[in-house]
Amino acid sequence: MNRTIARVIYAQIAFTLVGALVAAAWGGMTAAASAGAGGAIGFVPSLLYAVTVRAAAGAAPEKQLRAGYVAEFLKIAATLALFAATFIGFKELSFWPLLLTYVGTLGAYWLVLWFDVPVTKQQ
């Protein structure tokens, strides 16, 4: 797995854990479980995307491009399925911890890219 992709996923998992701990302190176990679910909805599809794209590494460019399209479709489908499963499966759900932790995992992309991509000087 690419170093940057791995860092994004690690950051998403870390944000999920921190979000669940903060939610537990703020709203109890229901809030913590909701935050954990929101974070998982963020990082599980990212992990699925990374594994799908990684499987095509070294293949012809057309196959790599196709793998990127398939991976993106799977990521969107997994996100929708995880949201549906969460809303159907949780008897008690705290909406704000779920949403804030999910959005935080999306923000992990920008945070990691901000610190991971080297800045080049223009001449």
mmCIF file of C-alpha atoms in Angstrom:
data_model
loop_
_atom_site.group_PDB
_atom_site.id
_atom_site.type_symbol
_atom_site.label_atom_id
_atom_site.label_comp_id
_atom_site.label_asym_id
_atom_site.label_seq_id
_atom_site.Cartn_x
_atom_site.Cartn_y
_atom_site.Cartn_z
ATOM 1 C CA MET A 1 0.000 0.000 0.000
ATOM 2 C CA ASN A 2 1.215 3.495 -0.836
ATOM 3 C CA ARG A 3 2.634 5.402 2.154
ATOM 4 C CA THR A 4 0.240 8.334 1.746
ATOM 5 C CA ILE A 5 -2.806 6.081 1.439
ATOM 6 C CA ALA A 6 -1.741 4.173 4.543
ATOM 7 C CA ARG A 7 -1.325 7.442 6.444
ATOM 8 C CA VAL A 8 -4.804 8.566 5.416
ATOM 9 C CA ILE A 9 -6.334 5.339 6.691
ATOM 10 C CA TYR A 10 -4.314 5.442 9.933
ATOM 11 C CA ALA A 11 -5.386 9.062 10.471
ATOM 12 C CA GLN A 12 -9.018 8.112 9.863
ATOM 13 C CA ILE A 13 -8.789 5.279 12.383
ATOM 14 C CA ALA A 14 -7.075 7.551 14.909
ATOM 15 C CA PHE A 15 -9.742 10.215 14.417
ATOM 16 C CA THR A 16 -12.418 7.546 14.920
ATOM 17 C CA LEU A 17 -10.869 6.422 18.207
ATOM 18 C CA VAL A 18 -10.462 9.977 19.487
ATOM 19 C CA GLY A 19 -13.992 10.831 18.367
ATOM 20 C CA ALA A 20 -15.392 7.812 20.192
ATOM 21 C CA LEU A 21 -13.505 8.728 23.381
ATOM 22 C CA VAL A 22 -14.702 12.343 23.249
ATOM 23 C CA ALA A 23 -18.249 11.201 22.517
ATOM 24 C CA ALA A 24 -18.113 8.761 25.441
ATOM 25 C CA ALA A 25 -17.068 11.539 27.795
ATOM 26 C CA TRP A 26 -19.677 13.888 26.388
ATOM 27 C CA GLY A 27 -22.687 11.625 25.866
ATOM 28 C CA GLY A 28 -22.026 8.131 27.168
ATOM 29 C CA MET A 29 -21.830 4.776 25.445
ATOM 30 C CA THR A 30 -24.539 5.448 22.862
ATOM 31 C CA ALA A 31 -22.676 8.528 21.667
ATOM 32 C CA ALA A 32 -19.372 6.612 21.672
ATOM 33 C CA ALA A 33 -20.823 3.743 19.640
ATOM 34 C CA SER A 34 -22.387 6.229 17.227
ATOM 35 C CA ALA A 35 -19.077 8.038 16.803
ATOM 36 C CA GLY A 36 -17.326 4.710 16.234
ATOM 37 C CA ALA A 37 -19.886 3.793 13.604
ATOM 38 C CA GLY A 38 -19.484 7.180 11.903
ATOM 39 C CA GLY A 39 -15.727 6.748 11.824
ATOM 40 C CA ALA A 40 -16.009 3.222 10.476
ATOM 41 C CA ILE A 41 -18.298 4.507 7.728
ATOM 42 C CA GLY A 42 -15.413 6.808 6.828
ATOM 43 C CA PHE A 43 -12.409 4.482 6.993
ATOM 44 C CA VAL A 44 -13.792 1.085 5.904
ATOM 45 C CA PRO A 45 -14.644 2.303 2.370
ATOM 46 C CA SER A 46 -11.220 3.978 2.185
ATOM 47 C CA LEU A 47 -9.578 0.700 3.094
ATOM 48 C CA LEU A 48 -11.704 -1.110 0.498
ATOM 49 C CA TYR A 49 -10.635 1.468 -2.095
ATOM 50 C CA ALA A 50 -6.952 1.037 -1.220
ATOM 51 C CA VAL A 51 -7.104 -2.760 -1.405
ATOM 52 C CA THR A 52 -8.933 -2.670 -4.747
ATOM 53 C CA VAL A 53 -6.469 -0.236 -6.323
ATOM 54 C CA ARG A 54 -3.490 -2.080 -4.835
ATOM 55 C CA ALA A 55 -4.626 -5.300 -6.505
ATOM 56 C CA ALA A 56 -4.046 -3.668 -9.896
ATOM 57 C CA ALA A 57 -0.582 -2.312 -9.083
ATOM 58 C CA GLY A 58 1.887 -3.207 -11.806
ATOM 59 C CA ALA A 59 -0.849 -4.024 -14.306
ATOM 60 C CA ALA A 60 -1.320 -2.292 -17.637
ATOM 61 C CA PRO A 61 -2.453 1.341 -17.352
ATOM 62 C CA GLU A 62 -5.923 0.475 -18.682
ATOM 63 C CA LYS A 63 -6.386 -2.105 -15.927
ATOM 64 C CA GLN A 64 -5.168 0.344 -13.307
ATOM 65 C CA LEU A 65 -7.631 2.961 -14.520
ATOM 66 C CA ARG A 66 -10.440 0.414 -14.528
ATOM 67 C CA ALA A 67 -9.468 -0.620 -10.989
ATOM 68 C CA GLY A 68 -9.698 3.041 -9.942
ATOM 69 C CA TYR A 69 -13.223 3.306 -11.324
ATOM 70 C CA VAL A 70 -14.266 0.026 -9.701
ATOM 71 C CA ALA A 71 -12.667 1.077 -6.418
ATOM 72 C CA GLU A 72 -14.504 4.401 -6.427
ATOM 73 C CA PHE A 73 -17.815 2.671 -7.159
ATOM 74 C CA LEU A 74 -17.182 0.183 -4.345
ATOM 75 C CA LYS A 75 -16.276 3.006 -1.979
ATOM 76 C CA ILE A 76 -19.514 4.862 -2.679
ATOM 77 C CA ALA A 77 -21.588 1.680 -2.470
ATOM 78 C CA ALA A 78 -19.910 0.635 0.776
ATOM 79 C CA THR A 79 -20.483 4.087 2.284
ATOM 80 C CA LEU A 80 -24.178 3.977 1.423
ATOM 81 C CA ALA A 81 -24.502 0.396 2.676
ATOM 82 C CA LEU A 82 -22.751 1.200 5.947
ATOM 83 C CA PHE A 83 -24.952 4.244 6.530
ATOM 84 C CA ALA A 84 -28.050 2.143 5.816
ATOM 85 C CA ALA A 85 -26.879 -0.694 8.077
ATOM 86 C CA THR A 86 -26.103 1.780 10.845
ATOM 87 C CA PHE A 87 -29.473 3.525 10.692
ATOM 88 C CA ILE A 88 -31.316 0.203 10.480
ATOM 89 C CA GLY A 89 -29.195 -1.749 12.966
ATOM 90 C CA PHE A 90 -28.755 0.744 15.801
ATOM 91 C CA LYS A 91 -31.712 0.823 18.147
ATOM 92 C CA GLU A 92 -30.289 3.932 19.812
ATOM 93 C CA LEU A 93 -28.230 6.338 17.777
ATOM 94 C CA SER A 94 -26.685 9.715 18.503
ATOM 95 C CA PHE A 95 -26.776 11.517 15.189
ATOM 96 C CA TRP A 96 -24.264 14.322 15.851
ATOM 97 C CA PRO A 97 -21.386 12.149 17.104
ATOM 98 C CA LEU A 98 -21.920 9.842 14.115
ATOM 99 C CA LEU A 99 -21.979 12.707 11.627
ATOM 100 C CA LEU A 100 -19.098 14.675 13.145
ATOM 101 C CA THR A 101 -16.810 11.660 13.325
ATOM 102 C CA TYR A 102 -17.696 10.672 9.753
ATOM 103 C CA VAL A 103 -16.957 14.198 8.506
ATOM 104 C CA GLY A 104 -13.732 14.169 10.531
ATOM 105 C CA THR A 105 -12.556 11.031 8.774
ATOM 106 C CA LEU A 106 -13.169 12.771 5.457
ATOM 107 C CA GLY A 107 -11.110 15.701 6.695
ATOM 108 C CA ALA A 108 -8.245 13.299 7.397
ATOM 109 C CA TYR A 109 -7.593 13.199 3.639
ATOM 110 C CA TRP A 110 -6.845 16.916 3.584
ATOM 111 C CA LEU A 111 -4.876 16.848 6.812
ATOM 112 C CA VAL A 112 -2.602 14.038 5.646
ATOM 113 C CA LEU A 113 -2.130 15.541 2.192
ATOM 114 C CA TRP A 114 -1.328 18.906 3.740
ATOM 115 C CA PHE A 115 1.564 17.397 5.701
ATOM 116 C CA ASP A 116 2.568 14.570 3.354
ATOM 117 C CA VAL A 117 2.898 16.176 -0.075
ATOM 118 C CA PRO A 118 6.237 17.913 -0.530
ATOM 119 C CA VAL A 119 6.167 21.568 -1.498
ATOM 120 C CA THR A 120 8.314 22.441 -4.506
ATOM 121 C CA LYS A 121 9.865 25.829 -5.085
ATOM 122 C CA GLN A 122 8.963 27.630 -8.271
ATOM 123 C CA GLN A 123 11.801 29.298 -10.111
#
